[in-house]
PDB file of C-alpha atoms in Angstrom:
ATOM      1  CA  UNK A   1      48.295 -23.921   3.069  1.00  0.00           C
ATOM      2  CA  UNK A   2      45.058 -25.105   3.394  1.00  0.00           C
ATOM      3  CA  UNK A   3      42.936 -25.935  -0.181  1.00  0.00           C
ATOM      4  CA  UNK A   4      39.189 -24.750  -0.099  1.00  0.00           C
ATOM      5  CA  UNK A   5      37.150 -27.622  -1.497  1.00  0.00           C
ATOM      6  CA  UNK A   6      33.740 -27.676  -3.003  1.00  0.00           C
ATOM      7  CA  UNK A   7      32.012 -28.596   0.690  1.00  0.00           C
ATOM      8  CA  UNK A   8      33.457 -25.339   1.936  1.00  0.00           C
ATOM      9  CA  UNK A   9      32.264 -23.433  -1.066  1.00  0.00           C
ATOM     10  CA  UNK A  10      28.715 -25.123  -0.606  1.00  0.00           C
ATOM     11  CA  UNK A  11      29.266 -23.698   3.267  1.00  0.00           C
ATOM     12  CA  UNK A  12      30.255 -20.512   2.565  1.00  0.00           C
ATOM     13  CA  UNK A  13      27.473 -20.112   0.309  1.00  0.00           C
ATOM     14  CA  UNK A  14      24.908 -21.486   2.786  1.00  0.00           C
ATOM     15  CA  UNK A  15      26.169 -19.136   5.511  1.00  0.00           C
ATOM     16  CA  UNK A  16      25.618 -15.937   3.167  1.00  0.00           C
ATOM     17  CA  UNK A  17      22.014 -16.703   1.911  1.00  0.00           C
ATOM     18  CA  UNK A  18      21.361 -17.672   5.420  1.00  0.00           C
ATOM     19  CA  UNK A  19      22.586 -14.182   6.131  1.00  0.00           C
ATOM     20  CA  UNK A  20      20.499 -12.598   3.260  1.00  0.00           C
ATOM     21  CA  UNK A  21      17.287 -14.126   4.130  1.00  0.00           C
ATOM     22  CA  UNK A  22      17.307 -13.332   8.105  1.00  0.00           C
ATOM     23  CA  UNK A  23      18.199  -9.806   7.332  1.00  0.00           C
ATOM     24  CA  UNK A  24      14.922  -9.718   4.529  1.00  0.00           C
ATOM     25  CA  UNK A  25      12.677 -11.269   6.899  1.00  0.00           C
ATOM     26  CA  UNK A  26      13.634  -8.891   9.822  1.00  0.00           C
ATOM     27  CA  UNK A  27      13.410  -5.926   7.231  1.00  0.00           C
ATOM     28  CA  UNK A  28       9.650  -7.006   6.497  1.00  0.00           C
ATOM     29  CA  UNK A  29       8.695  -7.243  10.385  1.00  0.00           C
ATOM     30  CA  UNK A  30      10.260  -3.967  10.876  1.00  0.00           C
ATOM     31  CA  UNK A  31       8.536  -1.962   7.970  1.00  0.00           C
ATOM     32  CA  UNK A  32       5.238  -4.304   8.063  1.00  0.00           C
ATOM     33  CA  UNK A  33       4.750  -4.363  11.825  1.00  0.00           C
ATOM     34  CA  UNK A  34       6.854  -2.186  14.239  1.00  0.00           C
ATOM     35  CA  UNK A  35       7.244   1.147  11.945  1.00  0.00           C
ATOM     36  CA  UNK A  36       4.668   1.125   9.218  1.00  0.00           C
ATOM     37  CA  UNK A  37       4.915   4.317   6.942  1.00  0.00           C
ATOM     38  CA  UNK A  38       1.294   5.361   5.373  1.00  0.00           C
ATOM     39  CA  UNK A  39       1.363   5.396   1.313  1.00  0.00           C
ATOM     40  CA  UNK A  40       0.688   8.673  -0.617  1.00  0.00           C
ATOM     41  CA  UNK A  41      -0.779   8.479  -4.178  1.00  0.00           C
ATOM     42  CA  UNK A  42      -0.283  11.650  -5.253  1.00  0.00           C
ATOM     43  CA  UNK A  43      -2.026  12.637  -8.833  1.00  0.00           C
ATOM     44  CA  UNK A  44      -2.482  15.938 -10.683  1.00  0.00           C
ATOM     45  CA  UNK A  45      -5.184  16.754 -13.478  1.00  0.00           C
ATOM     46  CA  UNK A  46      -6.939  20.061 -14.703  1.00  0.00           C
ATOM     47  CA  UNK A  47     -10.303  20.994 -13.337  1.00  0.00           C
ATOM     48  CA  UNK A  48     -13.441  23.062 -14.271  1.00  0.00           C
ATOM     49  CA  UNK A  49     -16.461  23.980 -12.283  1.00  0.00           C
ATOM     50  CA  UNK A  50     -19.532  23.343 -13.580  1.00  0.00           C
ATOM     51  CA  UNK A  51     -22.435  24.967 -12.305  1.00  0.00           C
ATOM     52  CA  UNK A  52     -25.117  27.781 -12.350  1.00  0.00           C
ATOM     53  CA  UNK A  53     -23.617  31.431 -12.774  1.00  0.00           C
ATOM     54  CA  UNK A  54     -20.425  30.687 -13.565  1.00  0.00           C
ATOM     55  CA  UNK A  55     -19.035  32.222 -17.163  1.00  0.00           C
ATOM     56  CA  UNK A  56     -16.640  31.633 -17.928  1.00  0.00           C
ATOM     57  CA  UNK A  57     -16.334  28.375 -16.234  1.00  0.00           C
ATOM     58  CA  UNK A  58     -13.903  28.297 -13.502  1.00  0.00           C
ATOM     59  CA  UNK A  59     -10.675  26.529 -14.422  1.00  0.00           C
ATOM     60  CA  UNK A  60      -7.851  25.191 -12.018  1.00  0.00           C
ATOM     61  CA  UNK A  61      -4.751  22.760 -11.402  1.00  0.00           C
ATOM     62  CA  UNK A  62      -5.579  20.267  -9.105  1.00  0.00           C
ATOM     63  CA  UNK A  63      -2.759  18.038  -6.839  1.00  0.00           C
ATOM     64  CA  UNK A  64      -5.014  15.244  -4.548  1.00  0.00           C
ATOM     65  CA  UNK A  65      -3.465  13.041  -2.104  1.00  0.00           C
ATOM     66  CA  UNK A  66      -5.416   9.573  -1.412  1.00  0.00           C
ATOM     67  CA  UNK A  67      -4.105   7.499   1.805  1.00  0.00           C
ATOM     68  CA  UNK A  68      -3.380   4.001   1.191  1.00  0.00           C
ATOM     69  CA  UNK A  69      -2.509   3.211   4.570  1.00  0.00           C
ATOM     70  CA  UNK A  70      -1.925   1.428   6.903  1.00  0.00           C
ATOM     71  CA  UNK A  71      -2.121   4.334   9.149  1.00  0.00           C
ATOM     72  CA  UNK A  72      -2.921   8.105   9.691  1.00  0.00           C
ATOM     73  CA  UNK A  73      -1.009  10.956   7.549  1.00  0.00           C
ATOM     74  CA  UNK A  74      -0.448  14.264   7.940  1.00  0.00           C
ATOM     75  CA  UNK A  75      -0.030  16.165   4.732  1.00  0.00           C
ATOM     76  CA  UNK A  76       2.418  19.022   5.351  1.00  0.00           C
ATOM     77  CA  UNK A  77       2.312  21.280   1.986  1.00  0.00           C
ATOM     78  CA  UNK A  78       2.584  21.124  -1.569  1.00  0.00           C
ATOM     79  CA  UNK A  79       6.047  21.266  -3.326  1.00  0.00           C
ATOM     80  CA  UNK A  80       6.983  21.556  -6.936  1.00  0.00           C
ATOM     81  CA  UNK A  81      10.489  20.589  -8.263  1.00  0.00           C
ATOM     82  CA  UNK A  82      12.456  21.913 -10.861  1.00  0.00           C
ATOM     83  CA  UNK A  83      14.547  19.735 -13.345  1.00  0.00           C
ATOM     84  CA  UNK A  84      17.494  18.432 -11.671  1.00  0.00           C
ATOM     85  CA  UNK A  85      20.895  19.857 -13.686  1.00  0.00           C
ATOM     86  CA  UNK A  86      23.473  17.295 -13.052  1.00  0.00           C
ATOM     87  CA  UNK A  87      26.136  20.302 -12.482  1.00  0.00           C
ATOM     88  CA  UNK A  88      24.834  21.457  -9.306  1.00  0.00           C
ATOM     89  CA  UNK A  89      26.204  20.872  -6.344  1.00  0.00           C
ATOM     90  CA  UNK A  90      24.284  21.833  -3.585  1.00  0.00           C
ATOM     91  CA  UNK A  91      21.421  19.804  -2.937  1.00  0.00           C
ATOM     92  CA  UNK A  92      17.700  19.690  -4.352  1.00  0.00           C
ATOM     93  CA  UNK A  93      15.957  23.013  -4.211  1.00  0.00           C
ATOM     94  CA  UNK A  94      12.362  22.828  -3.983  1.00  0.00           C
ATOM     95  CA  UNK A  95       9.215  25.086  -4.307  1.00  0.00           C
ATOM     96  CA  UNK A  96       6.390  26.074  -1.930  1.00  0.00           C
ATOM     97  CA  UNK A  97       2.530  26.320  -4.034  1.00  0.00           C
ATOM     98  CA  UNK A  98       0.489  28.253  -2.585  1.00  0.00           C
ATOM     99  CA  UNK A  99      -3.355  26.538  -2.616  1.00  0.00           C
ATOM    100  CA  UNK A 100      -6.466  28.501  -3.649  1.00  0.00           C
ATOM    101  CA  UNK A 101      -7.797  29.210  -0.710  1.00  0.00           C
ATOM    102  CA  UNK A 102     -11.907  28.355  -1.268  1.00  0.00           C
ATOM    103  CA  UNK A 103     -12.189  27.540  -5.101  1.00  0.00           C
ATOM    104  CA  UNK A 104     -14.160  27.831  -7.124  1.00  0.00           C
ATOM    105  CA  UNK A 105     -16.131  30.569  -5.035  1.00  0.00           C
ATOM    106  CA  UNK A 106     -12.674  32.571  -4.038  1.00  0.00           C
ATOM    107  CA  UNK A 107      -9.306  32.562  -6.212  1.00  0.00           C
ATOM    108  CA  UNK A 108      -7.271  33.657  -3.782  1.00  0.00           C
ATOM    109  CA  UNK A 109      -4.540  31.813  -1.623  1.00  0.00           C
ATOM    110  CA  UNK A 110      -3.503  33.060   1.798  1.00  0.00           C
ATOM    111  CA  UNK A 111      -0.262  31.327   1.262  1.00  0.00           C
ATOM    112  CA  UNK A 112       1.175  28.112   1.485  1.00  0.00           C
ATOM    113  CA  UNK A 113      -0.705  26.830   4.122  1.00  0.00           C
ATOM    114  CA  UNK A 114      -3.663  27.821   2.884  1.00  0.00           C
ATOM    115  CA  UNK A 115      -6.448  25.442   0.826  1.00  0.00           C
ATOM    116  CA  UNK A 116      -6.308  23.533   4.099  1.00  0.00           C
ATOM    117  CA  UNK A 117      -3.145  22.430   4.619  1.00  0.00           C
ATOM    118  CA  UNK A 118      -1.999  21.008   6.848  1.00  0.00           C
ATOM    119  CA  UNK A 119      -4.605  18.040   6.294  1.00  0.00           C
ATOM    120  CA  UNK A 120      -4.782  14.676   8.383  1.00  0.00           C
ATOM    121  CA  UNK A 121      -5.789  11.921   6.114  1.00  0.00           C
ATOM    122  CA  UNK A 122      -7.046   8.319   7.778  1.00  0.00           C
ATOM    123  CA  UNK A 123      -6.640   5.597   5.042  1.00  0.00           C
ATOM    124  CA  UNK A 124      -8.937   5.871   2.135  1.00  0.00           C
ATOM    125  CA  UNK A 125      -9.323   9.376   2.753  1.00  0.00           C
ATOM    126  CA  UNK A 126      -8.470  12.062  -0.169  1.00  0.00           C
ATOM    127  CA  UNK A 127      -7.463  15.538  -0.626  1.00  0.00           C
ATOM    128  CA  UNK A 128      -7.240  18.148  -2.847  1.00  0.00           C
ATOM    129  CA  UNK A 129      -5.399  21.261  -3.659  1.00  0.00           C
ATOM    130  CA  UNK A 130      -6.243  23.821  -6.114  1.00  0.00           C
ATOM    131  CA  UNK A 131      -4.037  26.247  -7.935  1.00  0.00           C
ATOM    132  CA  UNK A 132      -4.285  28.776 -10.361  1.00  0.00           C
ATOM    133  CA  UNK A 133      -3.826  27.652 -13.807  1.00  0.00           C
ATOM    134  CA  UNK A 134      -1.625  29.696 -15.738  1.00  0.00           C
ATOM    135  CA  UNK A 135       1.381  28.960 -18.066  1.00  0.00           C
ATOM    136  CA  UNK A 136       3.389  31.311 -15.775  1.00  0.00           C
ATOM    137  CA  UNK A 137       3.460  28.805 -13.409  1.00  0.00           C
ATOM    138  CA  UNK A 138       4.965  25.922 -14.757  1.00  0.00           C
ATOM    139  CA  UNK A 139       8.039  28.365 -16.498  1.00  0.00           C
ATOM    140  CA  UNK A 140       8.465  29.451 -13.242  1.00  0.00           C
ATOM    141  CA  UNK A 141      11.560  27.933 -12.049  1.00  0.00           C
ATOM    142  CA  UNK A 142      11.072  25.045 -14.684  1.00  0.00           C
ATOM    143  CA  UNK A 143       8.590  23.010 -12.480  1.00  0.00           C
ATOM    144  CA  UNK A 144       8.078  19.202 -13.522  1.00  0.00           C
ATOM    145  CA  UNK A 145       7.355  17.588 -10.485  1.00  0.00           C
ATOM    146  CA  UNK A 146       4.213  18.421  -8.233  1.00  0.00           C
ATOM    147  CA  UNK A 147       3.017  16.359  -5.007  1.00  0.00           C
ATOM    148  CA  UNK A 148       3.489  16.603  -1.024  1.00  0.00           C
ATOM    149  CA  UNK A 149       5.428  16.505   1.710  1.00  0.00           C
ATOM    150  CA  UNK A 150       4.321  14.668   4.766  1.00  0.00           C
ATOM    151  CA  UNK A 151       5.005  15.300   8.429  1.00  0.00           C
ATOM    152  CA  UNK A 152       7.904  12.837   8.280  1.00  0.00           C
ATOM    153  CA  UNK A 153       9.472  14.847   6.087  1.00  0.00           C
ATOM    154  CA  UNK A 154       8.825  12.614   2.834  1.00  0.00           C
ATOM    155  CA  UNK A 155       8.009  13.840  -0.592  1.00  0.00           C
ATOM    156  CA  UNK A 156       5.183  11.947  -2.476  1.00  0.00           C
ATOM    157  CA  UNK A 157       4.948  12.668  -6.041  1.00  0.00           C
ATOM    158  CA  UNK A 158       2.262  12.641  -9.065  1.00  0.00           C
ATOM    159  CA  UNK A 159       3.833  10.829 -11.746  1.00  0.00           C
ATOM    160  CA  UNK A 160       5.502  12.526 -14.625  1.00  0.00           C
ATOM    161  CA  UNK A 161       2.972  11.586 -17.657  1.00  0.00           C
ATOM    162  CA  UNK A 162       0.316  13.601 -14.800  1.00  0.00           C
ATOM    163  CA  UNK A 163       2.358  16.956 -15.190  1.00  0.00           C
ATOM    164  CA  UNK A 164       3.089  16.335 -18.951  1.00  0.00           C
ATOM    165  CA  UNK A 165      -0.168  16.077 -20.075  1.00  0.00           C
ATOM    166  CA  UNK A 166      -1.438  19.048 -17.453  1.00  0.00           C
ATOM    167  CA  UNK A 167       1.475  21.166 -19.125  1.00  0.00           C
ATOM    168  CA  UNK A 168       0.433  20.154 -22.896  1.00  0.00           C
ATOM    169  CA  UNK A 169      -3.632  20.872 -21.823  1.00  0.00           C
ATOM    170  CA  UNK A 170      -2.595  24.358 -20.857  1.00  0.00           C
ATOM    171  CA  UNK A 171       0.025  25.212 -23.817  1.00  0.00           C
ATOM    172  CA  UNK A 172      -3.264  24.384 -26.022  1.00  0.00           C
ATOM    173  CA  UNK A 173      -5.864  25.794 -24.135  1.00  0.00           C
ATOM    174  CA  UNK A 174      -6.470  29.327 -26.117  1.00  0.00           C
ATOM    175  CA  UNK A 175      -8.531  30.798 -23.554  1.00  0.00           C
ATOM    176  CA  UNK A 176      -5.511  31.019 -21.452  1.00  0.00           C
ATOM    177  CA  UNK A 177      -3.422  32.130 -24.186  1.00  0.00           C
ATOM    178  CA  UNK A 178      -5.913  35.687 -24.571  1.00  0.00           C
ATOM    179  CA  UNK A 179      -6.006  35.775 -20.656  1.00  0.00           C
ATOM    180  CA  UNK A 180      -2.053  35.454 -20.138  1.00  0.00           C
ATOM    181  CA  UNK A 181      -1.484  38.018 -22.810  1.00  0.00           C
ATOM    182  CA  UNK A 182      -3.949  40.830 -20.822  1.00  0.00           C
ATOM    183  CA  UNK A 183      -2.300  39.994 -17.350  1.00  0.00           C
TER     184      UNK A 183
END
């Protein structure tokens, strides 16, 4: 039976971070270099028009998208999620928004793809999406996470404390409250 001394250990170990660091360093040529994805920042705030003629002041949800690069994008539509429940089985079920389709001057949509989607974004360009802002629409399915999906077929997100504090603006807003209560 053959004993395993400490100079076999010291090879063994050698071999396996040899291992670890060729398989890093051909994982950063491949993302950095061959297949480089684009990054998505994805953010979400409340918005109001200000301007001549308008009163009351046209209010809206707005998702942008801002390309970090390194290449071209091709934002898809906008998706909201609803809180994950640990007892479902199927996968993630996700919802289609529907931009407005020319706010502030129209508050209509024409449906999902509408608000110009789908949008091409080079890097450093922006976009953004308007939606009605009503408290109907985040109880709607129990919404908390808003962003967009890309022609790859990958979500990008606004962070959490984005929809929190858009959620907590409307619940306070009392204008809303007297317009929500005559719908």
């Amino acid at each position: 039976m053959a004993v395993v001394t400490t100079a076999d250990w010291a090879i063994i170990i050698s071999m396996a971070s040899l291992a670890v660091s060729i398989a890093g360093f051909v994982w950063n040529i491949w993302s950095k270099f061959i297949y480089p994805k684009p990054k998505v920042r994805v953010g979400m705030s409340n918005k109001i028009a200000i301007g001549d003629g308008w009163e009351p002041a046209p209010r809206c949800i707005s998702l942008s998208a801002v390309n970090h690069g390194p290449g071209e994008i091709t934002i898809h539509s906008a998706i909201a999620r609803p809180r994950w429940k640990w007892y479902r089985r199927k996968g993630r079920t996700y919802a289609m928004l529907n931009p407005l389709t020319n706010w502030p001057y129209n508050e209509t949509t024409d449906g999902p793809f509408s608000g110009g989607l789908p949008k091409t974004l080079r890097v450093g360009e922006t976009f953004d999406a308007h939606f009605i802002r009503s408290r109907r629409w985040f109880d709607r399915g129990d919404l908390i996470r808003f962003g967009f999906t890309d022609s790859f077929g990958r979500n990008h997100w606004a962070p959490m404390k984005h929809s929190k504090s858009v959620r907590a603006e409307i619940e306070s807003d009392e204008t809303l409250e007297r317009f929500n209560s005559e719908a």
